[in-house]
Protein backbone atom coordinates (compact mmCIF):
# COMPACT_ATOMS: atom_id res chain seq x y z
CA UNK A 1 0.00 0.00 0.00
CA UNK A 2 0.92 3.66 -0.27
CA UNK A 3 0.15 5.40 3.01
CA UNK A 4 0.45 9.12 3.75
CA UNK A 5 0.92 10.14 7.37
CA UNK A 6 0.20 13.67 8.60
CA UNK A 7 2.52 14.70 11.41
CA UNK A 8 5.23 12.51 9.90
CA UNK A 9 7.90 13.59 12.37
CA UNK A 10 5.81 12.81 15.46
CA UNK A 11 6.82 10.09 17.87
CA UNK A 12 4.02 7.71 16.92
CA UNK A 13 4.33 8.54 13.21
CA UNK A 14 8.04 7.73 13.05
CA UNK A 15 7.38 4.37 14.66
CA UNK A 16 4.50 3.73 12.27
CA UNK A 17 6.60 4.70 9.26
CA UNK A 18 9.29 2.25 10.31
CA UNK A 19 6.83 -0.62 10.74
CA UNK A 20 5.11 0.02 7.41
CA UNK A 21 8.38 0.41 5.51
CA UNK A 22 9.74 -2.80 7.04
CA UNK A 23 6.81 -4.76 5.67
CA UNK A 24 7.21 -3.26 2.21
CA UNK A 25 4.64 -0.47 2.09
CA UNK A 26 5.36 2.86 0.41
CA UNK A 27 5.09 5.54 3.08
CA UNK A 28 5.13 9.34 2.96
CA UNK A 29 5.41 11.49 6.07
CA UNK A 30 4.04 15.04 5.91
CA UNK A 31 6.34 17.37 7.86
CA UNK A 32 6.49 21.11 8.55
CA UNK A 33 10.24 21.72 8.28
CA UNK A 34 12.93 20.43 5.93
CA UNK A 35 15.27 19.74 8.86
CA UNK A 36 12.88 16.98 9.95
CA UNK A 37 13.39 15.10 6.68
CA UNK A 38 16.41 13.10 7.84
CA UNK A 39 14.50 11.38 10.63
CA UNK A 40 11.64 10.52 8.28
CA UNK A 41 14.05 9.10 5.72
CA UNK A 42 15.77 7.06 8.43
CA UNK A 43 12.40 5.56 9.31
CA UNK A 44 12.03 4.41 5.70
CA UNK A 45 9.50 7.01 4.57
CA UNK A 46 9.45 9.76 1.96
CA UNK A 47 9.47 13.21 3.59
CA UNK A 48 6.85 15.60 2.21
CA UNK A 49 7.23 19.20 3.36
CA UNK A 50 3.78 20.76 3.69
CA UNK A 51 2.64 23.03 6.53
CA UNK A 52 -0.80 21.84 7.60
CA UNK A 53 -1.54 25.23 9.16
CA UNK A 54 -1.15 27.13 5.88
CA UNK A 55 -1.54 24.64 3.02
CA UNK A 56 -4.57 24.61 0.76
CA UNK A 57 -6.72 21.54 0.22
CA UNK A 58 -5.42 21.38 -3.35
CA UNK A 59 -1.78 21.45 -2.23
CA UNK A 60 -2.29 18.65 0.22
CA UNK A 61 -4.48 16.60 -2.11
CA UNK A 62 -1.60 16.46 -4.60
CA UNK A 63 0.52 14.72 -1.97
CA UNK A 64 -2.30 12.27 -1.26
CA UNK A 65 -2.92 11.40 -4.91
CA UNK A 66 -2.62 7.67 -5.50
CA UNK A 67 -2.53 6.76 -1.81
CA UNK A 68 -4.42 3.76 -0.46
CA UNK A 69 -4.77 5.18 3.06
CA UNK A 70 -4.14 8.30 5.12
CA UNK A 71 -3.27 8.55 8.81
CA UNK A 72 -3.69 11.75 10.81
CA UNK A 73 -1.06 11.65 13.56
CA UNK A 74 -0.27 15.36 13.75
CA UNK A 75 -0.49 17.48 16.88
CA UNK A 76 0.57 20.89 18.09
CA UNK A 77 2.81 19.19 20.63
CA UNK A 78 4.11 20.03 24.07
CA UNK A 79 4.70 23.69 24.77
CA UNK A 80 2.07 24.95 22.32
CA UNK A 81 -0.79 27.11 23.49
CA UNK A 82 -4.54 26.73 23.22
CA UNK A 83 -4.70 28.55 19.88
CA UNK A 84 -2.44 26.01 18.15
CA UNK A 85 -4.37 23.12 19.65
CA UNK A 86 -7.27 24.41 17.59
CA UNK A 87 -5.34 25.15 14.39
CA UNK A 88 -3.45 21.84 14.37
CA UNK A 89 -5.37 19.24 16.37
CA UNK A 90 -8.71 20.35 14.92
CA UNK A 91 -8.05 22.53 11.88
CA UNK A 92 -5.28 20.44 10.33
CA UNK A 93 -7.30 17.27 10.86
CA UNK A 94 -10.20 18.78 8.92
CA UNK A 95 -7.83 19.96 6.18
CA UNK A 96 -6.27 16.50 5.89
CA UNK A 97 -9.73 14.93 5.69
CA UNK A 98 -10.78 17.44 3.01
CA UNK A 99 -7.64 16.62 1.04
CA UNK A 100 -8.17 12.87 1.39
CA UNK A 101 -11.70 13.22 0.04
CA UNK A 102 -10.48 15.43 -2.81
CA UNK A 103 -7.81 12.86 -3.72
CA UNK A 104 -10.22 9.94 -3.48
CA UNK A 105 -8.44 8.33 -0.52
CA UNK A 106 -11.16 6.60 1.48
CA UNK A 107 -9.27 4.74 4.23
CA UNK A 108 -8.59 7.27 6.96
CA UNK A 109 -7.18 6.66 10.43
CA UNK A 110 -7.04 9.24 13.20
CA UNK A 111 -4.83 9.18 16.28
CA UNK A 112 -7.03 10.94 18.82
CA UNK A 113 -6.99 11.01 22.61
CA UNK A 114 -8.87 9.34 25.40
CA UNK A 115 -11.26 11.85 26.95
CA UNK A 116 -11.96 13.64 23.68
CA UNK A 117 -15.61 12.59 23.75
CA UNK A 118 -16.60 14.62 26.79
CA UNK A 119 -16.22 18.09 28.27
CA UNK A 120 -12.99 18.27 30.31
CA UNK A 121 -13.61 18.12 34.07
CA UNK A 122 -13.57 21.31 36.10
CA UNK A 123 -10.03 22.21 37.08
CA UNK A 124 -8.43 20.73 33.96
CA UNK A 125 -5.40 22.69 32.78
CA UNK A 126 -6.78 25.19 30.22
CA UNK A 127 -4.35 24.21 27.46
CA UNK A 128 -4.99 20.51 27.96
CA UNK A 129 -8.73 21.22 27.97
CA UNK A 130 -8.33 23.06 24.67
CA UNK A 131 -6.45 20.04 23.31
CA UNK A 132 -9.23 17.63 24.31
CA UNK A 133 -11.91 19.88 22.83
CA UNK A 134 -9.93 20.20 19.59
CA UNK A 135 -9.51 16.43 19.36
CA UNK A 136 -13.20 15.91 20.05
CA UNK A 137 -14.19 18.41 17.36
CA UNK A 138 -11.82 16.78 14.87
CA UNK A 139 -13.24 13.34 15.61
CA UNK A 140 -16.80 14.61 15.15
CA UNK A 141 -15.85 16.20 11.84
CA UNK A 142 -14.32 12.96 10.53
CA UNK A 143 -17.22 10.83 11.71
CA UNK A 144 -19.66 13.02 9.76
CA UNK A 145 -17.91 12.38 6.43
CA UNK A 146 -19.55 9.84 4.17
CA UNK A 147 -16.57 10.03 1.82
CA UNK A 148 -14.14 8.46 4.29
CA UNK A 149 -13.78 4.93 5.63
CA UNK A 150 -12.57 6.14 9.00
CA UNK A 151 -11.33 4.56 12.18
CA UNK A 152 -10.51 6.68 15.24
CA UNK A 153 -8.00 5.40 17.79
CA UNK A 154 -7.94 6.97 21.26
CA UNK A 155 -4.89 5.84 23.23
CA UNK A 156 -4.46 6.28 26.96
CA UNK A 157 -1.47 8.07 28.49
CA UNK A 158 1.46 7.58 26.15
CA UNK A 159 4.83 6.27 27.34
CA UNK A 160 8.18 5.66 25.68
CA UNK A 161 8.64 2.27 27.32
CA UNK A 162 9.41 -0.57 24.91
CA UNK A 163 6.29 -2.04 23.37
CA UNK A 164 4.96 -5.27 24.82
CA UNK A 165 2.74 -6.27 21.91
CA UNK A 166 -0.05 -6.78 24.45
CA UNK A 167 -2.98 -4.37 24.68
CA UNK A 168 -6.60 -3.81 25.60
CA UNK A 169 -8.57 -2.45 22.64
CA UNK A 170 -12.30 -1.78 22.92
CA UNK A 171 -15.01 0.84 22.55
CA UNK A 172 -14.30 1.74 26.19
CA UNK A 173 -11.26 0.53 28.11
CA UNK A 174 -10.91 2.72 31.18
CA UNK A 175 -7.83 4.84 31.71
CA UNK A 176 -4.29 3.49 31.77
CA UNK A 177 -0.95 3.80 30.01
CA UNK A 178 0.05 2.50 26.59
CA UNK A 179 3.40 2.60 24.84
CA UNK A 180 3.89 4.54 21.64
CA UNK A 181 5.39 1.38 20.13
CA UNK A 182 2.14 -0.47 20.74
CA UNK A 183 0.01 2.39 19.39
CA UNK A 184 1.96 2.27 16.12
CA UNK A 185 1.62 -1.50 15.92
CA UNK A 186 -2.14 -1.28 16.46
CA UNK A 187 -2.41 1.31 13.67
CA UNK A 188 -0.72 -1.12 11.27
CA UNK A 189 -3.26 -3.80 12.13
CA UNK A 190 -6.18 -1.38 11.83
CA UNK A 191 -5.09 -0.38 8.33
CA UNK A 192 -5.49 -4.00 7.27
CA UNK A 193 -8.83 -4.60 8.96
CA UNK A 194 -11.79 -3.09 7.07
CA UNK A 195 -14.21 -4.32 9.72
CA UNK A 196 -12.95 -1.54 12.00
CA UNK A 197 -14.27 1.12 9.62
CA UNK A 198 -16.70 3.41 11.42
CA UNK A 199 -15.35 2.52 14.86
CA UNK A 200 -13.96 4.76 17.60
CA UNK A 201 -11.70 2.63 19.79
CA UNK A 202 -9.83 3.17 23.03
CA UNK A 203 -6.42 1.61 23.60
CA UNK A 204 -4.37 0.86 26.71
CA UNK A 205 -1.77 -1.69 27.69
CA UNK A 206 -3.19 -5.12 28.42
CA UNK A 207 -2.66 -8.83 27.98
CA UNK A 208 -4.02 -9.57 24.49
CA UNK A 209 -1.62 -9.82 21.51
CA UNK A 210 -2.21 -6.91 19.15
CA UNK A 211 -3.34 -8.91 16.08
CA UNK A 212 -5.76 -10.87 18.25
CA UNK A 213 -7.08 -7.68 19.90
CA UNK A 214 -7.82 -6.09 16.54
CA UNK A 215 -9.49 -9.25 15.20
CA UNK A 216 -11.66 -9.46 18.31
CA UNK A 217 -12.82 -5.85 17.97
CA UNK A 218 -13.47 -6.32 14.27
CA UNK A 219 -15.60 -9.38 14.91
CA UNK A 220 -17.56 -7.74 17.73
CSV table of C-alpha atoms in Angstrom, one decimal:
chain,number,residue,atom,x,y,z
A,1,UNK,CA,0.0,0.0,0.0
A,2,UNK,CA,0.9,3.7,-0.3
A,3,UNK,CA,0.2,5.4,3.0
A,4,UNK,CA,0.4,9.1,3.7
A,5,UNK,CA,0.9,10.1,7.4
A,6,UNK,CA,0.2,13.7,8.6
A,7,UNK,CA,2.5,14.7,11.4
A,8,UNK,CA,5.2,12.5,9.9
A,9,UNK,CA,7.9,13.6,12.4
A,10,UNK,CA,5.8,12.8,15.5
A,11,UNK,CA,6.8,10.1,17.9
A,12,UNK,CA,4.0,7.7,16.9
A,13,UNK,CA,4.3,8.5,13.2
A,14,UNK,CA,8.0,7.7,13.0
A,15,UNK,CA,7.4,4.4,14.7
A,16,UNK,CA,4.5,3.7,12.3
A,17,UNK,CA,6.6,4.7,9.3
A,18,UNK,CA,9.3,2.3,10.3
A,19,UNK,CA,6.8,-0.6,10.7
A,20,UNK,CA,5.1,0.0,7.4
A,21,UNK,CA,8.4,0.4,5.5
A,22,UNK,CA,9.7,-2.8,7.0
A,23,UNK,CA,6.8,-4.8,5.7
A,24,UNK,CA,7.2,-3.3,2.2
A,25,UNK,CA,4.6,-0.5,2.1
A,26,UNK,CA,5.4,2.9,0.4
A,27,UNK,CA,5.1,5.5,3.1
A,28,UNK,CA,5.1,9.3,3.0
A,29,UNK,CA,5.4,11.5,6.1
A,30,UNK,CA,4.0,15.0,5.9
A,31,UNK,CA,6.3,17.4,7.9
A,32,UNK,CA,6.5,21.1,8.5
A,33,UNK,CA,10.2,21.7,8.3
A,34,UNK,CA,12.9,20.4,5.9
A,35,UNK,CA,15.3,19.7,8.9
A,36,UNK,CA,12.9,17.0,10.0
A,37,UNK,CA,13.4,15.1,6.7
A,38,UNK,CA,16.4,13.1,7.8
A,39,UNK,CA,14.5,11.4,10.6
A,40,UNK,CA,11.6,10.5,8.3
A,41,UNK,CA,14.1,9.1,5.7
A,42,UNK,CA,15.8,7.1,8.4
A,43,UNK,CA,12.4,5.6,9.3
A,44,UNK,CA,12.0,4.4,5.7
A,45,UNK,CA,9.5,7.0,4.6
A,46,UNK,CA,9.5,9.8,2.0
A,47,UNK,CA,9.5,13.2,3.6
A,48,UNK,CA,6.9,15.6,2.2
A,49,UNK,CA,7.2,19.2,3.4
A,50,UNK,CA,3.8,20.8,3.7
A,51,UNK,CA,2.6,23.0,6.5
A,52,UNK,CA,-0.8,21.8,7.6
A,53,UNK,CA,-1.5,25.2,9.2
A,54,UNK,CA,-1.2,27.1,5.9
A,55,UNK,CA,-1.5,24.6,3.0
A,56,UNK,CA,-4.6,24.6,0.8
A,57,UNK,CA,-6.7,21.5,0.2
A,58,UNK,CA,-5.4,21.4,-3.3
A,59,UNK,CA,-1.8,21.5,-2.2
A,60,UNK,CA,-2.3,18.7,0.2
A,61,UNK,CA,-4.5,16.6,-2.1
A,62,UNK,CA,-1.6,16.5,-4.6
A,63,UNK,CA,0.5,14.7,-2.0
A,64,UNK,CA,-2.3,12.3,-1.3
A,65,UNK,CA,-2.9,11.4,-4.9
A,66,UNK,CA,-2.6,7.7,-5.5
A,67,UNK,CA,-2.5,6.8,-1.8
A,68,UNK,CA,-4.4,3.8,-0.5
A,69,UNK,CA,-4.8,5.2,3.1
A,70,UNK,CA,-4.1,8.3,5.1
A,71,UNK,CA,-3.3,8.5,8.8
A,72,UNK,CA,-3.7,11.8,10.8
A,73,UNK,CA,-1.1,11.6,13.6
A,74,UNK,CA,-0.3,15.4,13.8
A,75,UNK,CA,-0.5,17.5,16.9
A,76,UNK,CA,0.6,20.9,18.1
A,77,UNK,CA,2.8,19.2,20.6
A,78,UNK,CA,4.1,20.0,24.1
A,79,UNK,CA,4.7,23.7,24.8
A,80,UNK,CA,2.1,25.0,22.3
A,81,UNK,CA,-0.8,27.1,23.5
A,82,UNK,CA,-4.5,26.7,23.2
A,83,UNK,CA,-4.7,28.5,19.9
A,84,UNK,CA,-2.4,26.0,18.2
A,85,UNK,CA,-4.4,23.1,19.7
A,86,UNK,CA,-7.3,24.4,17.6
A,87,UNK,CA,-5.3,25.2,14.4
A,88,UNK,CA,-3.4,21.8,14.4
A,89,UNK,CA,-5.4,19.2,16.4
A,90,UNK,CA,-8.7,20.3,14.9
A,91,UNK,CA,-8.1,22.5,11.9
A,92,UNK,CA,-5.3,20.4,10.3
A,93,UNK,CA,-7.3,17.3,10.9
A,94,UNK,CA,-10.2,18.8,8.9
A,95,UNK,CA,-7.8,20.0,6.2
A,96,UNK,CA,-6.3,16.5,5.9
A,97,UNK,CA,-9.7,14.9,5.7
A,98,UNK,CA,-10.8,17.4,3.0
A,99,UNK,CA,-7.6,16.6,1.0
A,100,UNK,CA,-8.2,12.9,1.4
A,101,UNK,CA,-11.7,13.2,0.0
A,102,UNK,CA,-10.5,15.4,-2.8
A,103,UNK,CA,-7.8,12.9,-3.7
A,104,UNK,CA,-10.2,9.9,-3.5
A,105,UNK,CA,-8.4,8.3,-0.5
A,106,UNK,CA,-11.2,6.6,1.5
A,107,UNK,CA,-9.3,4.7,4.2
A,108,UNK,CA,-8.6,7.3,7.0
A,109,UNK,CA,-7.2,6.7,10.4
A,110,UNK,CA,-7.0,9.2,13.2
A,111,UNK,CA,-4.8,9.2,16.3
A,112,UNK,CA,-7.0,10.9,18.8
A,113,UNK,CA,-7.0,11.0,22.6
A,114,UNK,CA,-8.9,9.3,25.4
A,115,UNK,CA,-11.3,11.9,27.0
A,116,UNK,CA,-12.0,13.6,23.7
A,117,UNK,CA,-15.6,12.6,23.7
A,118,UNK,CA,-16.6,14.6,26.8
A,119,UNK,CA,-16.2,18.1,28.3
A,120,UNK,CA,-13.0,18.3,30.3
A,121,UNK,CA,-13.6,18.1,34.1
A,122,UNK,CA,-13.6,21.3,36.1
A,123,UNK,CA,-10.0,22.2,37.1
A,124,UNK,CA,-8.4,20.7,34.0
A,125,UNK,CA,-5.4,22.7,32.8
A,126,UNK,CA,-6.8,25.2,30.2
A,127,UNK,CA,-4.3,24.2,27.5
A,128,UNK,CA,-5.0,20.5,28.0
A,129,UNK,CA,-8.7,21.2,28.0
A,130,UNK,CA,-8.3,23.1,24.7
A,131,UNK,CA,-6.4,20.0,23.3
A,132,UNK,CA,-9.2,17.6,24.3
A,133,UNK,CA,-11.9,19.9,22.8
A,134,UNK,CA,-9.9,20.2,19.6
A,135,UNK,CA,-9.5,16.4,19.4
A,136,UNK,CA,-13.2,15.9,20.0
A,137,UNK,CA,-14.2,18.4,17.4
A,138,UNK,CA,-11.8,16.8,14.9
A,139,UNK,CA,-13.2,13.3,15.6
A,140,UNK,CA,-16.8,14.6,15.2
A,141,UNK,CA,-15.8,16.2,11.8
A,142,UNK,CA,-14.3,13.0,10.5
A,143,UNK,CA,-17.2,10.8,11.7
A,144,UNK,CA,-19.7,13.0,9.8
A,145,UNK,CA,-17.9,12.4,6.4
A,146,UNK,CA,-19.6,9.8,4.2
A,147,UNK,CA,-16.6,10.0,1.8
A,148,UNK,CA,-14.1,8.5,4.3
A,149,UNK,CA,-13.8,4.9,5.6
A,150,UNK,CA,-12.6,6.1,9.0
A,151,UNK,CA,-11.3,4.6,12.2
A,152,UNK,CA,-10.5,6.7,15.2
A,153,UNK,CA,-8.0,5.4,17.8
A,154,UNK,CA,-7.9,7.0,21.3
A,155,UNK,CA,-4.9,5.8,23.2
A,156,UNK,CA,-4.5,6.3,27.0
A,157,UNK,CA,-1.5,8.1,28.5
A,158,UNK,CA,1.5,7.6,26.1
A,159,UNK,CA,4.8,6.3,27.3
A,160,UNK,CA,8.2,5.7,25.7
A,161,UNK,CA,8.6,2.3,27.3
A,162,UNK,CA,9.4,-0.6,24.9
A,163,UNK,CA,6.3,-2.0,23.4
A,164,UNK,CA,5.0,-5.3,24.8
A,165,UNK,CA,2.7,-6.3,21.9
A,166,UNK,CA,0.0,-6.8,24.5
A,167,UNK,CA,-3.0,-4.4,24.7
A,168,UNK,CA,-6.6,-3.8,25.6
A,169,UNK,CA,-8.6,-2.5,22.6
A,170,UNK,CA,-12.3,-1.8,22.9
A,171,UNK,CA,-15.0,0.8,22.6
A,172,UNK,CA,-14.3,1.7,26.2
A,173,UNK,CA,-11.3,0.5,28.1
A,174,UNK,CA,-10.9,2.7,31.2
A,175,UNK,CA,-7.8,4.8,31.7
A,176,UNK,CA,-4.3,3.5,31.8
A,177,UNK,CA,-0.9,3.8,30.0
A,178,UNK,CA,0.0,2.5,26.6
A,179,UNK,CA,3.4,2.6,24.8
A,180,UNK,CA,3.9,4.5,21.6
A,181,UNK,CA,5.4,1.4,20.1
A,182,UNK,CA,2.1,-0.5,20.7
A,183,UNK,CA,0.0,2.4,19.4
A,184,UNK,CA,2.0,2.3,16.1
A,185,UNK,CA,1.6,-1.5,15.9
A,186,UNK,CA,-2.1,-1.3,16.5
A,187,UNK,CA,-2.4,1.3,13.7
A,188,UNK,CA,-0.7,-1.1,11.3
A,189,UNK,CA,-3.3,-3.8,12.1
A,190,UNK,CA,-6.2,-1.4,11.8
A,191,UNK,CA,-5.1,-0.4,8.3
A,192,UNK,CA,-5.5,-4.0,7.3
A,193,UNK,CA,-8.8,-4.6,9.0
A,194,UNK,CA,-11.8,-3.1,7.1
A,195,UNK,CA,-14.2,-4.3,9.7
A,196,UNK,CA,-12.9,-1.5,12.0
A,197,UNK,CA,-14.3,1.1,9.6
A,198,UNK,CA,-16.7,3.4,11.4
A,199,UNK,CA,-15.4,2.5,14.9
A,200,UNK,CA,-14.0,4.8,17.6
A,201,UNK,CA,-11.7,2.6,19.8
A,202,UNK,CA,-9.8,3.2,23.0
A,203,UNK,CA,-6.4,1.6,23.6
A,204,UNK,CA,-4.4,0.9,26.7
A,205,UNK,CA,-1.8,-1.7,27.7
A,206,UNK,CA,-3.2,-5.1,28.4
A,207,UNK,CA,-2.7,-8.8,28.0
A,208,UNK,CA,-4.0,-9.6,24.5
A,209,UNK,CA,-1.6,-9.8,21.5
A,210,UNK,CA,-2.2,-6.9,19.2
A,211,UNK,CA,-3.3,-8.9,16.1
A,212,UNK,CA,-5.8,-10.9,18.3
A,213,UNK,CA,-7.1,-7.7,19.9
A,214,UNK,CA,-7.8,-6.1,16.5
A,215,UNK,CA,-9.5,-9.3,15.2
A,216,UNK,CA,-11.7,-9.5,18.3
A,217,UNK,CA,-12.8,-5.8,18.0
A,218,UNK,CA,-13.5,-6.3,14.3
A,219,UNK,CA,-15.6,-9.4,14.9
A,220,UNK,CA,-17.6,-7.7,17.7
